[in-house]
Amino acid sequence: MQTNNHKIVDYDLVLDEKFGKEGTPERIQAEEAAYSFYSGQILQNARKEAKVTQEELARRTNTTKSYISKIENGVIVPSVGVFYRIINALGLRVEVVKPLY
């Protein structure tokens, strides 16, 4: 692992050192937090691109502005139902596809 000048050769080693080996409870918790944050950022970007305020999105999804903010900041993960209501309210869709190998 080389971290000088931000040239990391093996990022898994950095993650292992900071959060524990893959599969450990600490690593799983860190990965879940990262996914929550990333998902929130995707929804926030989609909301802004649609030029919808948090307050308007909350109205459209029968939630609160505070709840939308918490989702966007990765503090909470919405239920599947709320996630789909958000996606629909922003005029988006979810597509599940098989990867090409």
PDB file of C-alpha atoms in Angstrom:
ATOM      1  CA  MET A   1       0.000   0.000   0.000  1.00  0.00           C
ATOM      2  CA  GLN A   2       1.376   3.365  -1.006  1.00  0.00           C
ATOM      3  CA  THR A   3      -0.374   6.477   0.254  1.00  0.00           C
ATOM      4  CA  ASN A   4       2.155   9.231  -0.465  1.00  0.00           C
ATOM      5  CA  ASN A   5       0.813  11.780  -2.963  1.00  0.00           C
ATOM      6  CA  HIS A   6      -2.534   9.973  -2.701  1.00  0.00           C
ATOM      7  CA  LYS A   7      -1.312   7.180  -4.962  1.00  0.00           C
ATOM      8  CA  ILE A   8      -2.968   4.210  -3.373  1.00  0.00           C
ATOM      9  CA  VAL A   9      -1.949   0.955  -5.018  1.00  0.00           C
ATOM     10  CA  ASP A  10      -4.398  -1.330  -3.182  1.00  0.00           C
ATOM     11  CA  TYR A  11      -7.408   0.401  -1.679  1.00  0.00           C
ATOM     12  CA  ASP A  12      -8.587  -2.849  -0.057  1.00  0.00           C
ATOM     13  CA  LEU A  13      -5.557  -2.622   2.240  1.00  0.00           C
ATOM     14  CA  VAL A  14      -6.615   0.876   3.296  1.00  0.00           C
ATOM     15  CA  LEU A  15     -10.153  -0.333   3.981  1.00  0.00           C
ATOM     16  CA  ASP A  16      -8.832  -3.393   5.852  1.00  0.00           C
ATOM     17  CA  GLU A  17      -6.713  -1.169   8.060  1.00  0.00           C
ATOM     18  CA  LYS A  18      -9.430   1.368   8.761  1.00  0.00           C
ATOM     19  CA  PHE A  19     -12.536  -0.841   8.983  1.00  0.00           C
ATOM     20  CA  GLY A  20     -11.314  -4.415   9.342  1.00  0.00           C
ATOM     21  CA  LYS A  21     -11.160  -7.280   6.894  1.00  0.00           C
ATOM     22  CA  GLU A  22     -13.980  -7.853   4.411  1.00  0.00           C
ATOM     23  CA  GLY A  23     -16.883  -9.657   6.056  1.00  0.00           C
ATOM     24  CA  THR A  24     -16.196  -8.399   9.582  1.00  0.00           C
ATOM     25  CA  PRO A  25     -19.047  -6.591  11.359  1.00  0.00           C
ATOM     26  CA  GLU A  26     -17.065  -3.328  11.354  1.00  0.00           C
ATOM     27  CA  ARG A  27     -16.423  -3.517   7.606  1.00  0.00           C
ATOM     28  CA  ILE A  28     -20.047  -4.406   6.853  1.00  0.00           C
ATOM     29  CA  GLN A  29     -21.240  -1.465   8.953  1.00  0.00           C
ATOM     30  CA  ALA A  30     -18.841   0.910   7.162  1.00  0.00           C
ATOM     31  CA  GLU A  31     -19.974  -0.360   3.758  1.00  0.00           C
ATOM     32  CA  GLU A  32     -23.648   0.087   4.697  1.00  0.00           C
ATOM     33  CA  ALA A  33     -22.949   3.664   5.805  1.00  0.00           C
ATOM     34  CA  ALA A  34     -21.152   4.332   2.524  1.00  0.00           C
ATOM     35  CA  TYR A  35     -24.055   2.900   0.504  1.00  0.00           C
ATOM     36  CA  SER A  36     -26.528   5.043   2.481  1.00  0.00           C
ATOM     37  CA  PHE A  37     -24.513   8.183   1.820  1.00  0.00           C
ATOM     38  CA  TYR A  38     -24.016   7.366  -1.864  1.00  0.00           C
ATOM     39  CA  SER A  39     -27.703   6.551  -2.392  1.00  0.00           C
ATOM     40  CA  GLY A  40     -28.690   9.787  -0.685  1.00  0.00           C
ATOM     41  CA  GLN A  41     -26.383  11.755  -2.952  1.00  0.00           C
ATOM     42  CA  ILE A  42     -27.867  10.105  -6.043  1.00  0.00           C
ATOM     43  CA  LEU A  43     -31.384  11.027  -4.907  1.00  0.00           C
ATOM     44  CA  GLN A  44     -30.308  14.571  -4.026  1.00  0.00           C
ATOM     45  CA  ASN A  45     -28.707  15.058  -7.443  1.00  0.00           C
ATOM     46  CA  ALA A  46     -31.823  13.687  -9.155  1.00  0.00           C
ATOM     47  CA  ARG A  47     -34.046  16.014  -7.113  1.00  0.00           C
ATOM     48  CA  LYS A  48     -31.929  19.045  -7.957  1.00  0.00           C
ATOM     49  CA  GLU A  49     -31.783  18.085 -11.630  1.00  0.00           C
ATOM     50  CA  ALA A  50     -35.593  17.890 -11.619  1.00  0.00           C
ATOM     51  CA  LYS A  51     -35.622  21.349  -9.966  1.00  0.00           C
ATOM     52  CA  VAL A  52     -37.719  20.064  -7.074  1.00  0.00           C
ATOM     53  CA  THR A  53     -37.252  21.352  -3.521  1.00  0.00           C
ATOM     54  CA  GLN A  54     -37.056  19.025  -0.546  1.00  0.00           C
ATOM     55  CA  GLU A  55     -40.353  20.481   0.618  1.00  0.00           C
ATOM     56  CA  GLU A  56     -42.050  19.752  -2.716  1.00  0.00           C
ATOM     57  CA  LEU A  57     -40.607  16.233  -2.845  1.00  0.00           C
ATOM     58  CA  ALA A  58     -41.853  15.617   0.685  1.00  0.00           C
ATOM     59  CA  ARG A  59     -45.334  16.784  -0.336  1.00  0.00           C
ATOM     60  CA  ARG A  60     -45.314  14.531  -3.411  1.00  0.00           C
ATOM     61  CA  THR A  61     -44.212  11.501  -1.383  1.00  0.00           C
ATOM     62  CA  ASN A  62     -46.326  12.130   1.730  1.00  0.00           C
ATOM     63  CA  THR A  63     -43.237  12.524   3.933  1.00  0.00           C
ATOM     64  CA  THR A  64     -41.552  15.533   5.544  1.00  0.00           C
ATOM     65  CA  LYS A  65     -38.793  17.878   4.425  1.00  0.00           C
ATOM     66  CA  SER A  66     -36.734  16.681   7.395  1.00  0.00           C
ATOM     67  CA  TYR A  67     -37.145  13.056   6.300  1.00  0.00           C
ATOM     68  CA  ILE A  68     -36.020  13.878   2.745  1.00  0.00           C
ATOM     69  CA  SER A  69     -33.009  15.748   4.146  1.00  0.00           C
ATOM     70  CA  LYS A  70     -32.034  12.775   6.308  1.00  0.00           C
ATOM     71  CA  ILE A  71     -32.225  10.464   3.292  1.00  0.00           C
ATOM     72  CA  GLU A  72     -30.112  12.809   1.180  1.00  0.00           C
ATOM     73  CA  ASN A  73     -27.496  13.083   3.922  1.00  0.00           C
ATOM     74  CA  GLY A  74     -27.274   9.323   4.390  1.00  0.00           C
ATOM     75  CA  VAL A  75     -28.579   9.513   7.947  1.00  0.00           C
ATOM     76  CA  ILE A  76     -31.443   7.121   7.236  1.00  0.00           C
ATOM     77  CA  VAL A  77     -32.332   4.663   4.498  1.00  0.00           C
ATOM     78  CA  PRO A  78     -35.898   4.896   3.213  1.00  0.00           C
ATOM     79  CA  SER A  79     -38.103   1.845   3.037  1.00  0.00           C
ATOM     80  CA  VAL A  80     -38.497   0.293  -0.384  1.00  0.00           C
ATOM     81  CA  GLY A  81     -41.966   1.822  -0.658  1.00  0.00           C
ATOM     82  CA  VAL A  82     -40.739   5.336   0.102  1.00  0.00           C
ATOM     83  CA  PHE A  83     -37.788   4.860  -2.248  1.00  0.00           C
ATOM     84  CA  TYR A  84     -40.150   4.019  -5.114  1.00  0.00           C
ATOM     85  CA  ARG A  85     -42.425   6.946  -4.237  1.00  0.00           C
ATOM     86  CA  ILE A  86     -39.385   9.254  -4.422  1.00  0.00           C
ATOM     87  CA  ILE A  87     -38.272   7.760  -7.733  1.00  0.00           C
ATOM     88  CA  ASN A  88     -41.772   8.154  -9.188  1.00  0.00           C
ATOM     89  CA  ALA A  89     -42.153  11.693  -7.830  1.00  0.00           C
ATOM     90  CA  LEU A  90     -38.949  12.677  -9.637  1.00  0.00           C
ATOM     91  CA  GLY A  91     -40.121  11.115 -12.905  1.00  0.00           C
ATOM     92  CA  LEU A  92     -37.478   8.398 -12.774  1.00  0.00           C
ATOM     93  CA  ARG A  93     -37.641   4.626 -12.955  1.00  0.00           C
ATOM     94  CA  VAL A  94     -35.648   1.733 -11.564  1.00  0.00           C
ATOM     95  CA  GLU A  95     -34.455  -0.867 -14.015  1.00  0.00           C
ATOM     96  CA  VAL A  96     -33.048  -4.217 -12.935  1.00  0.00           C
ATOM     97  CA  VAL A  97     -30.832  -5.792 -15.549  1.00  0.00           C
ATOM     98  CA  LYS A  98     -28.508  -8.753 -15.674  1.00  0.00           C
ATOM     99  CA  PRO A  99     -24.856  -7.829 -16.104  1.00  0.00           C
ATOM    100  CA  LEU A 100     -23.156  -8.805 -19.344  1.00  0.00           C
ATOM    101  CA  TYR A 101     -20.316 -11.251 -18.858  1.00  0.00           C
TER     102      TYR A 101
END
